[in-house]
Amino acid sequence: MKTDTMRAIGQEPSFSALTDREIRCLQLVAEGKRSEEAANVLVLSREEVNQALVSAQKKLEASNLMHAVSLAMLIGVIDHTDPHQPK
């Protein structure tokens, strides 16, 4: 599946597909949640959330967690709208 960003630059994504858990964890981090808060929302342990985030970071070939969140936003797998912004 190509995203609009990848289509625009003419490249196929080179990373492995993210799991639903990895995507949900990245989305919560993008919303400003800490691992403990994400774990409570997802009814997971903090360790499971951290494992999902590390896995997503590796799959995206990101240098750190914020880089992974940024890449996930750019390729369109997580929402980048501000939930606090008036519509």
XYZ file of C-alpha atoms in Angstrom:
87
model
C 0.000 0.000 0.000
C 1.495 3.317 -1.051
C 0.684 6.481 0.828
C 0.194 9.844 -0.822
C 3.566 10.962 0.548
C 5.337 7.947 -0.900
C 3.466 8.316 -4.187
C 4.508 11.966 -4.356
C 8.206 11.119 -4.111
C 7.889 7.942 -6.184
C 9.097 5.503 -3.556
C 7.740 2.306 -2.116
C 7.923 2.141 1.680
C 10.894 -0.022 2.659
C 9.717 -0.863 6.176
C 7.634 -3.742 7.485
C 3.952 -3.183 8.052
C 3.084 -1.931 11.521
C 0.704 -3.955 13.671
C -2.531 -2.495 15.014
C -0.972 -2.417 18.490
C 2.085 -0.530 17.256
C -0.114 1.986 15.460
C -2.359 2.502 18.506
C 0.681 3.016 20.743
C 2.267 5.501 18.322
C -1.035 7.387 18.080
C -1.267 7.735 21.852
C 2.338 8.940 22.050
C 1.527 11.461 19.309
C -1.333 12.677 21.525
C 1.112 13.250 24.377
C 0.452 10.120 26.417
C 3.214 8.435 28.404
C 3.706 4.671 28.336
C 1.769 4.232 31.588
C -1.171 6.264 30.269
C -1.167 4.423 26.946
C -1.105 1.117 28.822
C -4.179 2.151 30.815
C -6.054 3.236 27.678
C -5.165 0.051 25.784
C -5.502 -2.265 28.813
C -1.944 -3.489 28.367
C 1.095 -3.558 30.606
C 3.602 -0.721 30.356
C 6.131 -3.281 29.119
C 3.805 -4.365 26.273
C 3.391 -0.732 25.206
C 7.147 -0.150 25.339
C 7.774 -3.317 23.298
C 5.285 -2.164 20.658
C 6.923 1.259 20.487
C 10.420 -0.206 20.147
C 9.183 -2.584 17.460
C 7.527 0.262 15.542
C 10.685 2.343 15.812
C 12.756 -0.508 14.347
C 10.280 -1.172 11.546
C 10.214 2.508 10.603
C 14.026 2.645 10.838
C 13.639 5.666 13.109
C 16.477 6.980 15.248
C 14.212 7.550 18.275
C 10.567 7.468 19.334
C 9.739 10.998 18.222
C 11.273 10.252 14.844
C 9.046 7.143 14.630
C 5.947 9.209 15.468
C 6.920 11.791 12.841
C 7.452 9.139 10.186
C 4.153 7.448 11.060
C 2.398 10.791 10.619
C 4.149 11.485 7.308
C 3.170 8.143 5.825
C -0.378 8.472 7.109
C -0.611 5.545 9.517
C -1.435 7.793 12.462
C -3.563 10.912 12.609
C -1.687 14.167 12.925
C -4.620 16.445 13.719
C -4.647 18.225 17.069
C -7.654 17.007 19.085
C -7.585 20.267 21.062
C -7.742 22.474 17.970
C -11.187 23.995 17.338
C -12.848 22.778 14.135
